[in-house]
Amino acid sequence: MVSQLQPAEIIPVPDVEITFNYHFNITCEVRYLDGKTPTPCDEDLVTQPSCDQNSEDQRWHGWFTSIDGRLKYNMSEKLYGVYFTINIDDPRYLRENDAGMFVKVHDSDFNPRTVPQRVHDQALKLDPNFYAKLDELNYHVIGFQQINWMFINRHIKKKMITNFFSVLGFPPTYFEEPYLTSKYESVTAPDTIEFAGQPITGQQKYANLFIGTLNWFQEVETESR
């Protein structure tokens, strides 16, 4: 595998999945490096949580999806992050039963939920464990009254496809698999103790999550034989 860093002034904002044992809702805004006033995300980029009672985990799942690549980190526009506010409004919530909220991100160009079936099948053919590896790369926990930062780095793995023409010496063809790695940090909000023993009435902020990048390069990993 040969790795090369390539400048990338525009990077897709990742797709985000958040799951929790209790009902919650999500709002978000776009953040800028130059201090410009944040702008609200388009509402259709957020799918508010739903719970399938017949599912194995019976958790609430909410999503943020940059539909058709509409939202991208952009160095020239100083757009470098999306800031999420997560509120809970479930009267069943008990602090002592809170095992945390789980967040998972995927490259929006290669999300297992949205990628075309033929691409999905090709990825599994080349690497049966590919999607399992993706889940493990960017799986993090959000705690009660935490402020969380996730900074992503983008990679593109180019897997060689062997065919008759490559045996004859023609240039190889590649299957591209974009994926992300991330650095994650959390701090507890100073007013956490104020809410610890109180029941949920109406909307209460559970946590904030920033997902962005300061790395305007992407690593291209090309398979060679």
PDB file of C-alpha atoms in Angstrom:
ATOM      1  CA  MET A   1       0.000   0.000   0.000  1.00  0.00           C
ATOM      2  CA  VAL A   2       1.467   3.358  -1.097  1.00  0.00           C
ATOM      3  CA  SER A   3       0.258   6.425   0.821  1.00  0.00           C
ATOM      4  CA  GLN A   4       0.226   9.984  -0.463  1.00  0.00           C
ATOM      5  CA  LEU A   5      -1.138  13.203   1.036  1.00  0.00           C
ATOM      6  CA  GLN A   6      -3.205  15.321  -1.331  1.00  0.00           C
ATOM      7  CA  PRO A   7      -4.435  18.877  -0.659  1.00  0.00           C
ATOM      8  CA  ALA A   8      -8.197  18.997  -0.194  1.00  0.00           C
ATOM      9  CA  GLU A   9      -9.770  22.431   0.121  1.00  0.00           C
ATOM     10  CA  ILE A  10     -13.224  20.841   0.179  1.00  0.00           C
ATOM     11  CA  ILE A  11     -14.027  17.808   2.347  1.00  0.00           C
ATOM     12  CA  PRO A  12     -17.460  16.152   2.687  1.00  0.00           C
ATOM     13  CA  VAL A  13     -19.140  16.670   6.047  1.00  0.00           C
ATOM     14  CA  PRO A  14     -19.571  13.168   7.491  1.00  0.00           C
ATOM     15  CA  ASP A  15     -22.844  11.374   8.055  1.00  0.00           C
ATOM     16  CA  VAL A  16     -23.641  11.020  11.747  1.00  0.00           C
ATOM     17  CA  GLU A  17     -25.720   8.455  13.641  1.00  0.00           C
ATOM     18  CA  ILE A  18     -26.642   9.039  17.298  1.00  0.00           C
ATOM     19  CA  THR A  19     -28.352   6.384  19.428  1.00  0.00           C
ATOM     20  CA  PHE A  20     -29.741   6.509  22.958  1.00  0.00           C
ATOM     21  CA  ASN A  21     -32.026   4.579  25.284  1.00  0.00           C
ATOM     22  CA  TYR A  22     -34.335   7.573  25.641  1.00  0.00           C
ATOM     23  CA  HIS A  23     -36.075   9.926  23.241  1.00  0.00           C
ATOM     24  CA  PHE A  24     -34.014  12.955  22.215  1.00  0.00           C
ATOM     25  CA  ASN A  25     -33.877  15.562  19.474  1.00  0.00           C
ATOM     26  CA  ILE A  26     -31.111  17.194  17.480  1.00  0.00           C
ATOM     27  CA  THR A  27     -30.407  20.701  16.227  1.00  0.00           C
ATOM     28  CA  CYS A  28     -27.227  21.876  14.558  1.00  0.00           C
ATOM     29  CA  GLU A  29     -25.436  24.873  13.138  1.00  0.00           C
ATOM     30  CA  VAL A  30     -22.473  25.432  10.841  1.00  0.00           C
ATOM     31  CA  ARG A  31     -19.338  26.940  12.401  1.00  0.00           C
ATOM     32  CA  TYR A  32     -16.647  29.081  10.723  1.00  0.00           C
ATOM     33  CA  LEU A  33     -12.951  29.565  11.452  1.00  0.00           C
ATOM     34  CA  ASP A  34     -13.069  33.342  10.995  1.00  0.00           C
ATOM     35  CA  GLY A  35     -15.636  33.854  13.750  1.00  0.00           C
ATOM     36  CA  LYS A  36     -18.516  34.545  11.383  1.00  0.00           C
ATOM     37  CA  THR A  37     -21.956  34.108  12.937  1.00  0.00           C
ATOM     38  CA  PRO A  38     -22.933  30.404  12.852  1.00  0.00           C
ATOM     39  CA  THR A  39     -25.718  29.482  10.435  1.00  0.00           C
ATOM     40  CA  PRO A  40     -28.460  26.918  11.193  1.00  0.00           C
ATOM     41  CA  CYS A  41     -28.278  23.630   9.295  1.00  0.00           C
ATOM     42  CA  ASP A  42     -31.050  22.933   6.815  1.00  0.00           C
ATOM     43  CA  GLU A  43     -33.725  21.001   8.687  1.00  0.00           C
ATOM     44  CA  ASP A  44     -33.896  18.229   6.103  1.00  0.00           C
ATOM     45  CA  LEU A  45     -30.294  17.239   6.856  1.00  0.00           C
ATOM     46  CA  VAL A  46     -31.439  15.985  10.268  1.00  0.00           C
ATOM     47  CA  THR A  47     -33.637  12.926  10.714  1.00  0.00           C
ATOM     48  CA  GLN A  48     -35.071  13.188  14.202  1.00  0.00           C
ATOM     49  CA  PRO A  49     -34.847  10.022  16.316  1.00  0.00           C
ATOM     50  CA  SER A  50     -37.179   7.082  15.888  1.00  0.00           C
ATOM     51  CA  CYS A  51     -37.342   3.765  17.683  1.00  0.00           C
ATOM     52  CA  ASP A  52     -38.242   0.452  16.091  1.00  0.00           C
ATOM     53  CA  GLN A  53     -39.803  -1.564  18.909  1.00  0.00           C
ATOM     54  CA  ASN A  54     -39.106  -4.738  16.933  1.00  0.00           C
ATOM     55  CA  SER A  55     -35.391  -4.037  16.590  1.00  0.00           C
ATOM     56  CA  GLU A  56     -32.775  -5.903  18.563  1.00  0.00           C
ATOM     57  CA  ASP A  57     -31.511  -2.899  20.543  1.00  0.00           C
ATOM     58  CA  GLN A  58     -34.824  -0.964  20.900  1.00  0.00           C
ATOM     59  CA  ARG A  59     -32.902   2.296  21.046  1.00  0.00           C
ATOM     60  CA  TRP A  60     -33.723   5.666  19.549  1.00  0.00           C
ATOM     61  CA  HIS A  61     -31.714   6.388  16.389  1.00  0.00           C
ATOM     62  CA  GLY A  62     -31.228   9.864  14.932  1.00  0.00           C
ATOM     63  CA  TRP A  63     -29.223  10.860  11.862  1.00  0.00           C
ATOM     64  CA  PHE A  64     -27.508  13.791  10.248  1.00  0.00           C
ATOM     65  CA  THR A  65     -26.890  13.277   6.524  1.00  0.00           C
ATOM     66  CA  SER A  66     -25.301  15.710   4.097  1.00  0.00           C
ATOM     67  CA  ILE A  67     -27.833  14.920   1.379  1.00  0.00           C
ATOM     68  CA  ASP A  68     -26.197  14.714  -2.076  1.00  0.00           C
ATOM     69  CA  GLY A  69     -23.044  16.297  -0.651  1.00  0.00           C
ATOM     70  CA  ARG A  70     -24.834  19.585  -0.039  1.00  0.00           C
ATOM     71  CA  LEU A  71     -22.748  20.500   3.003  1.00  0.00           C
ATOM     72  CA  LYS A  72     -18.958  20.359   2.835  1.00  0.00           C
ATOM     73  CA  TYR A  73     -16.075  21.661   4.891  1.00  0.00           C
ATOM     74  CA  ASN A  74     -14.616  24.436   2.780  1.00  0.00           C
ATOM     75  CA  MET A  75     -11.252  26.055   3.470  1.00  0.00           C
ATOM     76  CA  SER A  76     -11.852  29.145   1.315  1.00  0.00           C
ATOM     77  CA  GLU A  77     -15.205  29.777   3.028  1.00  0.00           C
ATOM     78  CA  LYS A  78     -13.678  28.986   6.460  1.00  0.00           C
ATOM     79  CA  LEU A  79     -16.427  26.404   7.029  1.00  0.00           C
ATOM     80  CA  TYR A  80     -14.783  23.884   9.309  1.00  0.00           C
ATOM     81  CA  GLY A  81     -17.401  22.296  11.559  1.00  0.00           C
ATOM     82  CA  VAL A  82     -20.952  21.413  12.513  1.00  0.00           C
ATOM     83  CA  TYR A  83     -22.064  21.988  16.109  1.00  0.00           C
ATOM     84  CA  PHE A  84     -24.859  19.769  17.419  1.00  0.00           C
ATOM     85  CA  THR A  85     -27.084  20.433  20.411  1.00  0.00           C
ATOM     86  CA  ILE A  86     -28.760  17.303  21.742  1.00  0.00           C
ATOM     87  CA  ASN A  87     -31.787  17.673  24.008  1.00  0.00           C
ATOM     88  CA  ILE A  88     -33.721  15.008  25.882  1.00  0.00           C
ATOM     89  CA  ASP A  89     -37.429  15.249  26.575  1.00  0.00           C
ATOM     90  CA  ASP A  90     -38.199  11.747  27.833  1.00  0.00           C
ATOM     91  CA  PRO A  91     -39.842  11.720  31.305  1.00  0.00           C
ATOM     92  CA  ARG A  92     -38.641   8.113  31.767  1.00  0.00           C
ATOM     93  CA  TYR A  93     -35.029   9.293  31.867  1.00  0.00           C
ATOM     94  CA  LEU A  94     -33.079   8.293  34.976  1.00  0.00           C
ATOM     95  CA  ARG A  95     -29.542   9.537  35.410  1.00  0.00           C
ATOM     96  CA  GLU A  96     -28.452   6.373  37.220  1.00  0.00           C
ATOM     97  CA  ASN A  97     -29.560   4.222  34.267  1.00  0.00           C
ATOM     98  CA  ASP A  98     -27.762   6.349  31.692  1.00  0.00           C
ATOM     99  CA  ALA A  99     -25.071   4.265  29.970  1.00  0.00           C
ATOM    100  CA  GLY A 100     -24.274   7.063  27.546  1.00  0.00           C
ATOM    101  CA  MET A 101     -25.309   8.183  24.115  1.00  0.00           C
ATOM    102  CA  PHE A 102     -23.443   6.627  21.191  1.00  0.00           C
ATOM    103  CA  VAL A 103     -22.249   8.476  18.106  1.00  0.00           C
ATOM    104  CA  LYS A 104     -20.900   6.961  14.908  1.00  0.00           C
ATOM    105  CA  VAL A 105     -19.701   8.783  11.788  1.00  0.00           C
ATOM    106  CA  HIS A 106     -19.074   7.658   8.208  1.00  0.00           C
ATOM    107  CA  ASP A 107     -17.712   9.389   5.147  1.00  0.00           C
ATOM    108  CA  SER A 108     -20.829  10.703   3.418  1.00  0.00           C
ATOM    109  CA  ASP A 109     -19.545   9.399   0.064  1.00  0.00           C
ATOM    110  CA  PHE A 110     -19.340   5.866   1.468  1.00  0.00           C
ATOM    111  CA  ASN A 111     -21.988   5.397   4.133  1.00  0.00           C
ATOM    112  CA  PRO A 112     -23.176   1.766   4.474  1.00  0.00           C
ATOM    113  CA  ARG A 113     -26.753   3.052   4.927  1.00  0.00           C
ATOM    114  CA  THR A 114     -26.864   5.013   1.683  1.00  0.00           C
ATOM    115  CA  VAL A 115     -24.269   3.574  -0.697  1.00  0.00           C
ATOM    116  CA  PRO A 116     -25.758   1.886  -3.819  1.00  0.00           C
ATOM    117  CA  GLN A 117     -26.206  -1.872  -3.460  1.00  0.00           C
ATOM    118  CA  ARG A 118     -23.744  -2.723  -6.242  1.00  0.00           C
ATOM    119  CA  VAL A 119     -21.062  -0.619  -4.514  1.00  0.00           C
ATOM    120  CA  HIS A 120     -21.926  -2.203  -1.174  1.00  0.00           C
ATOM    121  CA  ASP A 121     -21.551  -5.688  -2.647  1.00  0.00           C
ATOM    122  CA  GLN A 122     -18.251  -4.833  -4.339  1.00  0.00           C
ATOM    123  CA  ALA A 123     -16.813  -3.497  -1.071  1.00  0.00           C
ATOM    124  CA  LEU A 124     -17.724  -6.714   0.744  1.00  0.00           C
ATOM    125  CA  LYS A 125     -16.301  -8.808  -2.088  1.00  0.00           C
ATOM    126  CA  LEU A 126     -12.934  -7.051  -1.824  1.00  0.00           C
ATOM    127  CA  ASP A 127     -12.927  -7.004   1.995  1.00  0.00           C
ATOM    128  CA  PRO A 128     -15.663  -8.892   3.914  1.00  0.00           C
ATOM    129  CA  ASN A 129     -14.743  -7.042   7.127  1.00  0.00           C
ATOM    130  CA  PHE A 130     -14.694  -3.553   5.615  1.00  0.00           C
ATOM    131  CA  TYR A 131     -17.919  -2.230   7.129  1.00  0.00           C
ATOM    132  CA  ALA A 132     -17.185  -3.727  10.544  1.00  0.00           C
ATOM    133  CA  LYS A 133     -13.858  -1.891  10.517  1.00  0.00           C
ATOM    134  CA  LEU A 134     -15.628   1.362   9.621  1.00  0.00           C
ATOM    135  CA  ASP A 135     -17.942   1.034  12.616  1.00  0.00           C
ATOM    136  CA  GLU A 136     -15.023   0.550  14.988  1.00  0.00           C
ATOM    137  CA  LEU A 137     -12.999   3.490  13.632  1.00  0.00           C
ATOM    138  CA  ASN A 138     -15.338   6.304  14.648  1.00  0.00           C
ATOM    139  CA  TYR A 139     -17.567   4.992  17.433  1.00  0.00           C
ATOM    140  CA  HIS A 140     -17.655   7.263  20.473  1.00  0.00           C
ATOM    141  CA  VAL A 141     -19.657   7.832  23.654  1.00  0.00           C
ATOM    142  CA  ILE A 142     -21.372  11.075  24.655  1.00  0.00           C
ATOM    143  CA  GLY A 143     -22.004  11.515  28.382  1.00  0.00           C
ATOM    144  CA  PHE A 144     -24.606  13.528  30.276  1.00  0.00           C
ATOM    145  CA  GLN A 145     -23.910  17.280  30.197  1.00  0.00           C
ATOM    146  CA  GLN A 146     -20.700  16.869  28.194  1.00  0.00           C
ATOM    147  CA  ILE A 147     -19.163  19.077  25.540  1.00  0.00           C
ATOM    148  CA  ASN A 148     -17.547  16.875  22.889  1.00  0.00           C
ATOM    149  CA  TRP A 149     -15.173  17.565  20.005  1.00  0.00           C
ATOM    150  CA  MET A 150     -14.522  15.207  17.102  1.00  0.00           C
ATOM    151  CA  PHE A 151     -11.920  16.186  14.503  1.00  0.00           C
ATOM    152  CA  ILE A 152     -11.926  13.998  11.417  1.00  0.00           C
ATOM    153  CA  ASN A 153      -9.241  13.062   8.891  1.00  0.00           C
ATOM    154  CA  ARG A 154     -10.231  11.778   5.472  1.00  0.00           C
ATOM    155  CA  HIS A 155      -8.631   8.815   3.719  1.00  0.00           C
ATOM    156  CA  ILE A 156      -9.297   7.171   0.369  1.00  0.00           C
ATOM    157  CA  LYS A 157      -8.291   3.545   0.011  1.00  0.00           C
ATOM    158  CA  LYS A 158      -7.837   2.487  -3.626  1.00  0.00           C
ATOM    159  CA  LYS A 159      -8.095  -1.288  -3.892  1.00  0.00           C
ATOM    160  CA  MET A 160      -6.761  -2.881  -7.056  1.00  0.00           C
ATOM    161  CA  ILE A 161      -9.241  -4.884  -9.124  1.00  0.00           C
ATOM    162  CA  THR A 162      -7.539  -7.770 -10.886  1.00  0.00           C
ATOM    163  CA  ASN A 163      -8.820  -8.533 -14.377  1.00  0.00           C
ATOM    164  CA  PHE A 164      -7.653  -9.950 -17.693  1.00  0.00           C
ATOM    165  CA  PHE A 165      -6.364  -6.618 -18.994  1.00  0.00           C
ATOM    166  CA  SER A 166      -4.161  -5.972 -15.960  1.00  0.00           C
ATOM    167  CA  VAL A 167      -2.466  -9.330 -16.583  1.00  0.00           C
ATOM    168  CA  LEU A 168      -1.613  -8.104 -20.100  1.00  0.00           C
ATOM    169  CA  GLY A 169       0.103  -5.041 -18.695  1.00  0.00           C
ATOM    170  CA  PHE A 170      -2.687  -2.480 -18.989  1.00  0.00           C
ATOM    171  CA  PRO A 171      -2.940   0.077 -16.167  1.00  0.00           C
ATOM    172  CA  PRO A 172      -4.889  -1.405 -13.238  1.00  0.00           C
ATOM    173  CA  THR A 173      -8.350  -0.249 -12.239  1.00  0.00           C
ATOM    174  CA  TYR A 174      -9.154   0.638  -8.654  1.00  0.00           C
ATOM    175  CA  PHE A 175     -12.160   0.549  -6.352  1.00  0.00           C
ATOM    176  CA  GLU A 176     -12.187   3.623  -4.106  1.00  0.00           C
ATOM    177  CA  GLU A 177     -13.260   3.347  -0.470  1.00  0.00           C
ATOM    178  CA  PRO A 178     -13.340   6.718   1.316  1.00  0.00           C
ATOM    179  CA  TYR A 179     -13.241   6.448   5.105  1.00  0.00           C
ATOM    180  CA  LEU A 180     -12.574   8.586   8.162  1.00  0.00           C
ATOM    181  CA  THR A 181     -10.430   8.476  11.250  1.00  0.00           C
ATOM    182  CA  SER A 182     -11.087  10.795  14.154  1.00  0.00           C
ATOM    183  CA  LYS A 183      -9.738  12.310  17.348  1.00  0.00           C
ATOM    184  CA  TYR A 184     -12.297  12.701  20.120  1.00  0.00           C
ATOM    185  CA  GLU A 185     -12.227  14.738  23.315  1.00  0.00           C
ATOM    186  CA  SER A 186     -14.854  15.418  25.980  1.00  0.00           C
ATOM    187  CA  VAL A 187     -15.221  17.672  28.998  1.00  0.00           C
ATOM    188  CA  THR A 188     -18.040  17.795  31.516  1.00  0.00           C
ATOM    189  CA  ALA A 189     -19.998  21.041  31.586  1.00  0.00           C
ATOM    190  CA  PRO A 190     -19.439  22.959  34.842  1.00  0.00           C
ATOM    191  CA  ASP A 191     -23.153  23.054  35.707  1.00  0.00           C
ATOM    192  CA  THR A 192     -23.656  19.269  35.476  1.00  0.00           C
ATOM    193  CA  ILE A 193     -24.313  18.768  39.184  1.00  0.00           C
ATOM    194  CA  GLU A 194     -27.190  21.229  38.980  1.00  0.00           C
ATOM    195  CA  PHE A 195     -29.175  18.815  36.781  1.00  0.00           C
ATOM    196  CA  ALA A 196     -28.000  15.489  38.152  1.00  0.00           C
ATOM    197  CA  GLY A 197     -30.930  14.709  40.437  1.00  0.00           C
ATOM    198  CA  GLN A 198     -33.719  16.498  38.613  1.00  0.00           C
ATOM    199  CA  PRO A 199     -36.472  14.827  36.558  1.00  0.00           C
ATOM    200  CA  ILE A 200     -36.798  15.738  32.899  1.00  0.00           C
ATOM    201  CA  THR A 201     -39.486  18.339  32.298  1.00  0.00           C
ATOM    202  CA  GLY A 202     -39.806  19.594  28.732  1.00  0.00           C
ATOM    203  CA  GLN A 203     -36.535  20.037  26.864  1.00  0.00           C
ATOM    204  CA  GLN A 204     -33.233  19.644  28.682  1.00  0.00           C
ATOM    205  CA  LYS A 205     -29.846  19.851  27.052  1.00  0.00           C
ATOM    206  CA  TYR A 206     -28.051  16.529  27.234  1.00  0.00           C
ATOM    207  CA  ALA A 207     -24.805  17.417  25.448  1.00  0.00           C
ATOM    208  CA  ASN A 208     -23.108  19.323  22.658  1.00  0.00           C
ATOM    209  CA  LEU A 209     -21.072  17.717  19.896  1.00  0.00           C
ATOM    210  CA  PHE A 210     -18.742  19.463  17.467  1.00  0.00           C
ATOM    211  CA  ILE A 211     -17.651  17.540  14.351  1.00  0.00           C
ATOM    212  CA  GLY A 212     -15.123  19.295  12.157  1.00  0.00           C
ATOM    213  CA  THR A 213     -11.696  19.285  10.567  1.00  0.00           C
ATOM    214  CA  LEU A 214      -8.500  21.298  10.665  1.00  0.00           C
ATOM    215  CA  ASN A 215      -6.728  18.956   8.252  1.00  0.00           C
ATOM    216  CA  TRP A 216      -7.027  20.210   4.673  1.00  0.00           C
ATOM    217  CA  PHE A 217      -5.342  17.131   3.231  1.00  0.00           C
ATOM    218  CA  GLN A 218      -6.639  13.658   2.497  1.00  0.00           C
ATOM    219  CA  GLU A 219      -4.504  10.534   2.549  1.00  0.00           C
ATOM    220  CA  VAL A 220      -4.780   8.386  -0.574  1.00  0.00           C
ATOM    221  CA  GLU A 221      -3.738   4.773   0.018  1.00  0.00           C
ATOM    222  CA  THR A 222      -3.146   2.930  -3.255  1.00  0.00           C
ATOM    223  CA  GLU A 223      -2.813  -0.837  -3.314  1.00  0.00           C
ATOM    224  CA  SER A 224       0.122  -2.132  -5.337  1.00  0.00           C
ATOM    225  CA  ARG A 225       1.187  -5.653  -6.283  1.00  0.00           C
TER     226      ARG A 225
END
